[in-house]
Short mmCIF file of C-alpha atoms and ligand atoms in Angstrom, two decimals:
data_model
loop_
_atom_site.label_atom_id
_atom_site.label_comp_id
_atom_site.label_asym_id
_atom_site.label_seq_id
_atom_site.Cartn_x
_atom_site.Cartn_y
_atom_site.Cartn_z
CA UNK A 1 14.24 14.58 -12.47
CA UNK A 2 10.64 14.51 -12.72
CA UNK A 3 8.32 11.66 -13.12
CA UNK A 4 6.26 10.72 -16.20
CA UNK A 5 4.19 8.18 -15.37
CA UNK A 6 3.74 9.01 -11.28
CA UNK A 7 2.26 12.00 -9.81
CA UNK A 8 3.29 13.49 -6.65
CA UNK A 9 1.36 15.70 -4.43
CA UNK A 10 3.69 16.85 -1.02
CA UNK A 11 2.51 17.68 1.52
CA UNK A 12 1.96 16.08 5.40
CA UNK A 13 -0.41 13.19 3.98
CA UNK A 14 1.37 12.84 0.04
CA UNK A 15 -0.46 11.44 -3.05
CA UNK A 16 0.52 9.53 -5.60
CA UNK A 17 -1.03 9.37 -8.37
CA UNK A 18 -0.08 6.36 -11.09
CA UNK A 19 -0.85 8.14 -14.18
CA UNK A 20 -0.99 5.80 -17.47
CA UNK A 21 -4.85 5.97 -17.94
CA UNK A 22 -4.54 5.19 -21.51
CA UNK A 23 -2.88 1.70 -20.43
CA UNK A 24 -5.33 1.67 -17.18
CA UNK A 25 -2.23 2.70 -15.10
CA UNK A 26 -0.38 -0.47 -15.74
CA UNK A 27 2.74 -1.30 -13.49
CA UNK A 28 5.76 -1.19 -16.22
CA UNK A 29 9.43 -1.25 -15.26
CA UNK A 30 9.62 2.74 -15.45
CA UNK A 31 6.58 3.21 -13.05
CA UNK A 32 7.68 0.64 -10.50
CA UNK A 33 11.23 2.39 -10.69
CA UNK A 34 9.03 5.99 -10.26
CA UNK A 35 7.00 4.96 -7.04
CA UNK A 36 9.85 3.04 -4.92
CA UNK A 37 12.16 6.73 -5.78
CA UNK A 38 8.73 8.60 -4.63
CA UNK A 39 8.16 6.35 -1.98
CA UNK A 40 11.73 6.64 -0.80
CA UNK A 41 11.81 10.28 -0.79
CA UNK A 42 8.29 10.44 1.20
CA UNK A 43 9.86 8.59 3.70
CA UNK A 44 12.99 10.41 4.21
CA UNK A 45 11.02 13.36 4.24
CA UNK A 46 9.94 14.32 7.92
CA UNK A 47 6.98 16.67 7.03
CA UNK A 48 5.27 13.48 4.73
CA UNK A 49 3.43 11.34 8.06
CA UNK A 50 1.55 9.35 5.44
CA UNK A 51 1.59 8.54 2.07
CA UNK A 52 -1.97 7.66 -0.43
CA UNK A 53 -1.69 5.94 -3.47
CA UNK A 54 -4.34 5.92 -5.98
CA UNK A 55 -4.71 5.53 -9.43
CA UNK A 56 -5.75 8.54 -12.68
CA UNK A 57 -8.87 8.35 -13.90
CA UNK A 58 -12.07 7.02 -13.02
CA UNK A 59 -11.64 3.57 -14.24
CA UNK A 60 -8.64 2.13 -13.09
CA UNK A 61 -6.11 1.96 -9.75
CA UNK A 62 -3.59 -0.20 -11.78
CA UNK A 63 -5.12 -3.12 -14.41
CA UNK A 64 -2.22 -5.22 -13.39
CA UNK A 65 1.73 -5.28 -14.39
CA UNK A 66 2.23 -4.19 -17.90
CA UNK A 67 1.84 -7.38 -20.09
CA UNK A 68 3.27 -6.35 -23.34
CA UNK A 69 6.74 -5.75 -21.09
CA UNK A 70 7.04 -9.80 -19.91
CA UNK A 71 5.34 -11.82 -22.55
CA UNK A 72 8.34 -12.92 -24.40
CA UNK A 73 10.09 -13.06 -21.13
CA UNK A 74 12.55 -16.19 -20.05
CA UNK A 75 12.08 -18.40 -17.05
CA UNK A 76 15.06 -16.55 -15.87
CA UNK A 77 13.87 -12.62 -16.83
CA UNK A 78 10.18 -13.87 -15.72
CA UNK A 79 12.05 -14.67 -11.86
CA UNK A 80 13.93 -11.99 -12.44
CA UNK A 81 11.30 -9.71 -12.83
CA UNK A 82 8.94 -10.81 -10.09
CA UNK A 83 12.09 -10.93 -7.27
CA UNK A 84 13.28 -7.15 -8.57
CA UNK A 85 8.93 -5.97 -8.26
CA UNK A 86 9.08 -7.21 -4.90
CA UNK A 87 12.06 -5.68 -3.65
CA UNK A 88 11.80 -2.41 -5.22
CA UNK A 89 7.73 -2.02 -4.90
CA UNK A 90 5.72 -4.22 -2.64
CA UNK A 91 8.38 -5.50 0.31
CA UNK A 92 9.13 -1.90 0.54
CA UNK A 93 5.62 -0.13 0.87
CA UNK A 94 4.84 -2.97 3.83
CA UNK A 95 7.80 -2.15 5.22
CA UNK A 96 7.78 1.56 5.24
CA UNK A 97 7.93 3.24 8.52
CA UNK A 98 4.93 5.73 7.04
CA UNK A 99 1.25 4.59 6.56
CA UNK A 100 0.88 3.52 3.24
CA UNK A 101 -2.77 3.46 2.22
CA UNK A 102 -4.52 2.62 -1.28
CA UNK A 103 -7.67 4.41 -2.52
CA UNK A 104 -8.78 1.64 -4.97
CA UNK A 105 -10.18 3.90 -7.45
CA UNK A 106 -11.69 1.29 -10.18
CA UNK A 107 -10.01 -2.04 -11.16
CA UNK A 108 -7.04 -3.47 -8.88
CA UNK A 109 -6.35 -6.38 -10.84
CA UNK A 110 -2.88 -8.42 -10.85
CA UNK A 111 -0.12 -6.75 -9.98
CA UNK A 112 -3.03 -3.66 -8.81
CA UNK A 113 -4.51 -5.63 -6.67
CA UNK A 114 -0.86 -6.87 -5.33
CA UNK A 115 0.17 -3.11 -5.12
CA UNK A 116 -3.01 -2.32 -3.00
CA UNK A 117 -2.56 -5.21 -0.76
CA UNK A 118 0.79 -4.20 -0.11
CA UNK A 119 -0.08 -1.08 1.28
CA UNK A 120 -0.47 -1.01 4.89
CA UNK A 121 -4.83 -0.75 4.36
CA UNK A 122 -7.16 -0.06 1.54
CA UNK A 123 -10.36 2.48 1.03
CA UNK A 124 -12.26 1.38 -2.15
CA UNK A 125 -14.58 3.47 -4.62
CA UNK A 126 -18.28 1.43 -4.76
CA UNK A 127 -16.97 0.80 -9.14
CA UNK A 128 -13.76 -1.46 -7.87
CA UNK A 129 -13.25 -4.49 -8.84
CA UNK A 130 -10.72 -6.63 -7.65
CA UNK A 131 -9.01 -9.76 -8.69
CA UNK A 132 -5.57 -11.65 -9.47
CA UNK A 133 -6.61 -12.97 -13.31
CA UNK A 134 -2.76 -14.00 -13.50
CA UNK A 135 -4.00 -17.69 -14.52
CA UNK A 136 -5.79 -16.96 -17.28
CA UNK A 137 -2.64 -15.69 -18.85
CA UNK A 138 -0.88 -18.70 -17.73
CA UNK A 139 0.82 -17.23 -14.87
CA UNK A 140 0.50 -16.77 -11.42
CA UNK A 141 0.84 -13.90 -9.24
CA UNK A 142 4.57 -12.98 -8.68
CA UNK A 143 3.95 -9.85 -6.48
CA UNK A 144 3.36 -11.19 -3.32
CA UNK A 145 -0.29 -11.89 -4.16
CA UNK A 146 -0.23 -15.20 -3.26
CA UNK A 147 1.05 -14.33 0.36
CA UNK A 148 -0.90 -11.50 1.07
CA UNK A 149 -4.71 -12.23 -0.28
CA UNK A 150 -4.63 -15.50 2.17
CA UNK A 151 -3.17 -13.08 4.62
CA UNK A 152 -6.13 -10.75 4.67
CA UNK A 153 -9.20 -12.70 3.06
CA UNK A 154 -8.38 -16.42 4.30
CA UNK A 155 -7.16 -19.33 2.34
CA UNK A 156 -10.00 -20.74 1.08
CA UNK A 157 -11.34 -17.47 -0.78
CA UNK A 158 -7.99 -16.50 -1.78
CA UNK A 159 -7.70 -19.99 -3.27
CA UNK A 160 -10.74 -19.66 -5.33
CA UNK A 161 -9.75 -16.13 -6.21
CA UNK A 162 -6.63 -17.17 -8.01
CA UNK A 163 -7.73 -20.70 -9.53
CA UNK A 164 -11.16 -18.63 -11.15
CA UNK A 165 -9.38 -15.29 -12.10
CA UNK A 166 -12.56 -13.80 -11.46
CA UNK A 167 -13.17 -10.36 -10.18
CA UNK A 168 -15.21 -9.00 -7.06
CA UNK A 169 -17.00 -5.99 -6.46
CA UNK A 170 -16.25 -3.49 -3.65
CA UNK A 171 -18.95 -4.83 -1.70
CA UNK A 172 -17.71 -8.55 -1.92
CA UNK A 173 -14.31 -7.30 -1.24
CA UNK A 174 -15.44 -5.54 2.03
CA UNK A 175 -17.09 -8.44 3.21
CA UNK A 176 -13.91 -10.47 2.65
CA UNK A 177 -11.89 -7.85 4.34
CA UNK A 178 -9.88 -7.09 1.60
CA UNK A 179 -11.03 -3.64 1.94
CA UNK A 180 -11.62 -1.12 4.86
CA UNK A 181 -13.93 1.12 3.88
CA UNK A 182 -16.41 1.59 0.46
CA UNK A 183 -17.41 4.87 -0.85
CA UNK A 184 -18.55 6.44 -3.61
CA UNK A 185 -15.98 7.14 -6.06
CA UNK A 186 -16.15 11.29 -5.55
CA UNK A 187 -15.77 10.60 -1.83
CA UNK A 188 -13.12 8.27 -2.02
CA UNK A 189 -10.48 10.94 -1.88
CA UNK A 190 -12.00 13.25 0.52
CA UNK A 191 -12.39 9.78 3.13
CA UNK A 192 -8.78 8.73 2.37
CA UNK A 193 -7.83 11.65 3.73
CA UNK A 194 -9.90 12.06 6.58
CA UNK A 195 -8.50 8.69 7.52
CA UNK A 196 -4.81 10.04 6.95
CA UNK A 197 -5.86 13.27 9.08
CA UNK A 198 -6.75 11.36 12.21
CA UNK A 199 -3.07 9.37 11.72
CA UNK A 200 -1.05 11.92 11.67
CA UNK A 201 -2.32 13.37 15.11
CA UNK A 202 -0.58 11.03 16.46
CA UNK A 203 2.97 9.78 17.33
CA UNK A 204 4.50 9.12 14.07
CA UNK A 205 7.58 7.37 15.78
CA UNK A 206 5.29 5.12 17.67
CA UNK A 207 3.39 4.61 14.29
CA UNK A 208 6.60 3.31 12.70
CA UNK A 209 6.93 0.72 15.64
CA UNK A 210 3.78 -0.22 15.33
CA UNK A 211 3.60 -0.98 11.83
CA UNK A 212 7.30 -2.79 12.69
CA UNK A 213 5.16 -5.07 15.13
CA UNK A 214 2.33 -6.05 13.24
CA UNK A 215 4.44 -7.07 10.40
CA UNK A 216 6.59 -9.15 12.49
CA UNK A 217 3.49 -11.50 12.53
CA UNK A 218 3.84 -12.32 9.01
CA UNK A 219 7.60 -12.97 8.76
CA UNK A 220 8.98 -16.49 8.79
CA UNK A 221 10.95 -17.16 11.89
CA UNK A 222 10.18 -14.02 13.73
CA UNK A 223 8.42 -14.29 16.92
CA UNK A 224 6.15 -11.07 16.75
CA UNK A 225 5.66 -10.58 20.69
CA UNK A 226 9.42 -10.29 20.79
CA UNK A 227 9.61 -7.67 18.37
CA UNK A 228 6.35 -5.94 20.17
CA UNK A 229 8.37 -6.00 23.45
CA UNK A 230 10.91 -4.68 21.75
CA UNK A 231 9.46 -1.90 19.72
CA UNK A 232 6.99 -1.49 22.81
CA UNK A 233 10.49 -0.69 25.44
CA UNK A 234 11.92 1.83 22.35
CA UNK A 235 8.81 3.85 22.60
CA UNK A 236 9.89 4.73 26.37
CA UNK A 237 13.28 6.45 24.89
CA UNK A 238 11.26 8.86 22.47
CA UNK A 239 10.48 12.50 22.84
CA UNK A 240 7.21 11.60 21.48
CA UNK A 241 6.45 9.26 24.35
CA UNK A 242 7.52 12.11 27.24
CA UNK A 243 4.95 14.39 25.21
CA UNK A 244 2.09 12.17 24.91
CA UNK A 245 2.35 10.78 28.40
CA UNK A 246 3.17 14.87 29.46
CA UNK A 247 -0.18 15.89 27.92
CA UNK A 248 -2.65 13.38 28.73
CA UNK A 249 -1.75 13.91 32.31
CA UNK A 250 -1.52 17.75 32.11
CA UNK A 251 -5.60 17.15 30.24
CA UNK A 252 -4.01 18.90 26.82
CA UNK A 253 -3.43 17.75 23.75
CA UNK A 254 0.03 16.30 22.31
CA UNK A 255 1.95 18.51 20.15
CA UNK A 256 4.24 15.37 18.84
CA UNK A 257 7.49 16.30 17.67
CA UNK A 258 8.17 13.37 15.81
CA UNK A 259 11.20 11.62 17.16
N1 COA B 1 -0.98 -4.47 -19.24
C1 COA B 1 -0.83 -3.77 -20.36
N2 COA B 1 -1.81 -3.05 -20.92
C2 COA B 1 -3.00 -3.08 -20.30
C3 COA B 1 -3.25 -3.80 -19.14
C4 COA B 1 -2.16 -4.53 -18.59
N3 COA B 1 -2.27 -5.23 -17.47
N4 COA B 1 -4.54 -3.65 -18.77
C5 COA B 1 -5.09 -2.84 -19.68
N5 COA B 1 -4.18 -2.49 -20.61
C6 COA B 1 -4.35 -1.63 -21.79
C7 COA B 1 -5.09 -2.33 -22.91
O1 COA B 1 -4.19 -3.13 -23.66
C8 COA B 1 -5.64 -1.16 -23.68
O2 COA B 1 -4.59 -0.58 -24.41
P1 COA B 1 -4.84 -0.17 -25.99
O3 COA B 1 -5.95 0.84 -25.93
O4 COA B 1 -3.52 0.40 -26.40
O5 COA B 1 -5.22 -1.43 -26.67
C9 COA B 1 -5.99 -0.16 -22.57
O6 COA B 1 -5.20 -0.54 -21.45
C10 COA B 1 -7.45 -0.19 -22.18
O7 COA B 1 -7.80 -1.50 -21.80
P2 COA B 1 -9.03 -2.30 -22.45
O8 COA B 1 -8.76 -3.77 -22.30
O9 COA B 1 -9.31 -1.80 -23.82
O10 COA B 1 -10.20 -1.84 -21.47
P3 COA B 1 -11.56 -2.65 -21.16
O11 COA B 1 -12.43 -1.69 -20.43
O12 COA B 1 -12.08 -3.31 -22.37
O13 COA B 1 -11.11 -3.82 -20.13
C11 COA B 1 -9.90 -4.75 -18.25
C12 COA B 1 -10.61 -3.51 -18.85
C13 COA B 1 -9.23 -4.31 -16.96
C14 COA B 1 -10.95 -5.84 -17.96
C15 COA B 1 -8.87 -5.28 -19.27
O14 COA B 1 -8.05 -4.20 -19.68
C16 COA B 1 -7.96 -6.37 -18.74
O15 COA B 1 -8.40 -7.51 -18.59
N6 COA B 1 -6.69 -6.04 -18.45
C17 COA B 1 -5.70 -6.99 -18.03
C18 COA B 1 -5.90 -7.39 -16.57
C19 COA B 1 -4.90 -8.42 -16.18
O16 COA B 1 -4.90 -9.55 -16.64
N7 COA B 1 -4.01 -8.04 -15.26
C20 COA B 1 -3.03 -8.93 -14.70
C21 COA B 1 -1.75 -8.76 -15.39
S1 COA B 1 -0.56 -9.90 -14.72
#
């Protein structure tokens, strides 16, 4: 079946493309159902070593979860629809075994900005802006947004972030750490991928341990160094591992198989 509001480019770094620019690429039901089936193909697929999301356009990487779908929503369809986001979307691009990296092509607001932090790091054209307005409709964030932007910009900004609704400029978001990297917008492609390129020279089954470890810090009642030793002592039992190791000491480079 093919997509209609998702674009897919396959290859060894994949793109997706969220592609409602009419609606500035709004996350509805149908889209979030499109990117976790992408996403979950990518990832079964062993020639895709890292996956890009960005959004159409020049305006917009996603202007937040679609608000004509929830505004006559219950409290039960409103819990409902954050816990079924969460599973199907965000909890499963930060726990993909493949990078996962957002080019933040224009505003990342809401559920946008939830969808970028997600991902496993963020590039950021120099027109983004950034914010979780969910207040100002009355709501709060229900993608994870009020886990993650504390996660990666501090409490006390992420506090004021939410309680103003305001946005921030790619600059500001840099400086917060929100953001790796900020280009211009016709570069922000073209460094994405540059980014993606020096990944995937390396061990992709020691990438997928990695990522394991370092989001062991952020789950409740999970001590991280345990999972580190862990993932750290399955690295040993990997073809990868006998290759790098093989190489470096035979002054060549590693041709990784993968597994
Ligand atoms: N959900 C549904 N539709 C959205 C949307 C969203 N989150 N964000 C934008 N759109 C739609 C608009 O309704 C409009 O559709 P229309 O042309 O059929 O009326 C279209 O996208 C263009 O948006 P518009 O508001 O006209 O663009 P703008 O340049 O004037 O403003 C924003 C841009 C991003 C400031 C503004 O669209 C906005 O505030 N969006 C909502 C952001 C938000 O609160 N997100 C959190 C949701 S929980």
């Amino acid at each position: 079946m093919g997509y209609q509001n998702i674009i897919v480019d396959k290859d060894t770094i994949t793109t997706i493309t969220i592609n409602r620019p009419s609606k500035l690429n709004a996350l509805n039901k149908q889209t979030i159902e499109e990117l976790h089936k992408a996403l979950k193909k990518a990832e079964k697929n062993d020639t895709v070593k890292v996956i890009i999301i960005t959004g159409s356009g020049e305006k917009a990487f996603v202007a937040g979860a679609d608000i004509s779908e929830f505004a006559n929503f219950s409290v039960k369809e409103g819990g409902k629809l954050a816990a079924k986001g969460q599973e199907l979307l965000f909890d499963f691009i930060e726990h993909l075994s493949k990078p996962v990296i957002a080019a933040v092509n224009g505003f990342a607001l809401g559920g946008g900005l939830e969808l970028a932090m997600a991902c496993h790091f963020r590039i950021a054209s120099d027109n983004a802006k950034m914010g979780l307005p969910e207040v100002s409709l009355g709501v709060i964030p229900g993608y994870g947004g009020t886990q993650r932007l504390p996660q990666l910009v501090g409490k006390g900004r992420a506090m004021e972030m939410i309680m103003t609704a305001g946005m921030i400029d790619a600059n500001t978001a840099k400086e917060y750490g929100l953001v790796n990297h900020v280009v211009s917008l016709d570069q922000l492609l073209e460094t994405t991928n540059s980014i993606a390129d020096k990944i995937i020279r390396n061990s992709s089954v020691a990438i997928a341990q990695a990522i394991n470890a370092v989001n062991a810090n952020y789950e409740d009642g999970v001590d991280g160094y345990d999972v580190e030793i862990e993932s750290f002592g399955h690295c040993f039992g990997t073809e990868d591992f006998k290759e790098g190791t093989t190489a470096f000491l035979e002054k060549r480079k590693a041709n990784f198989p993968g597994k």
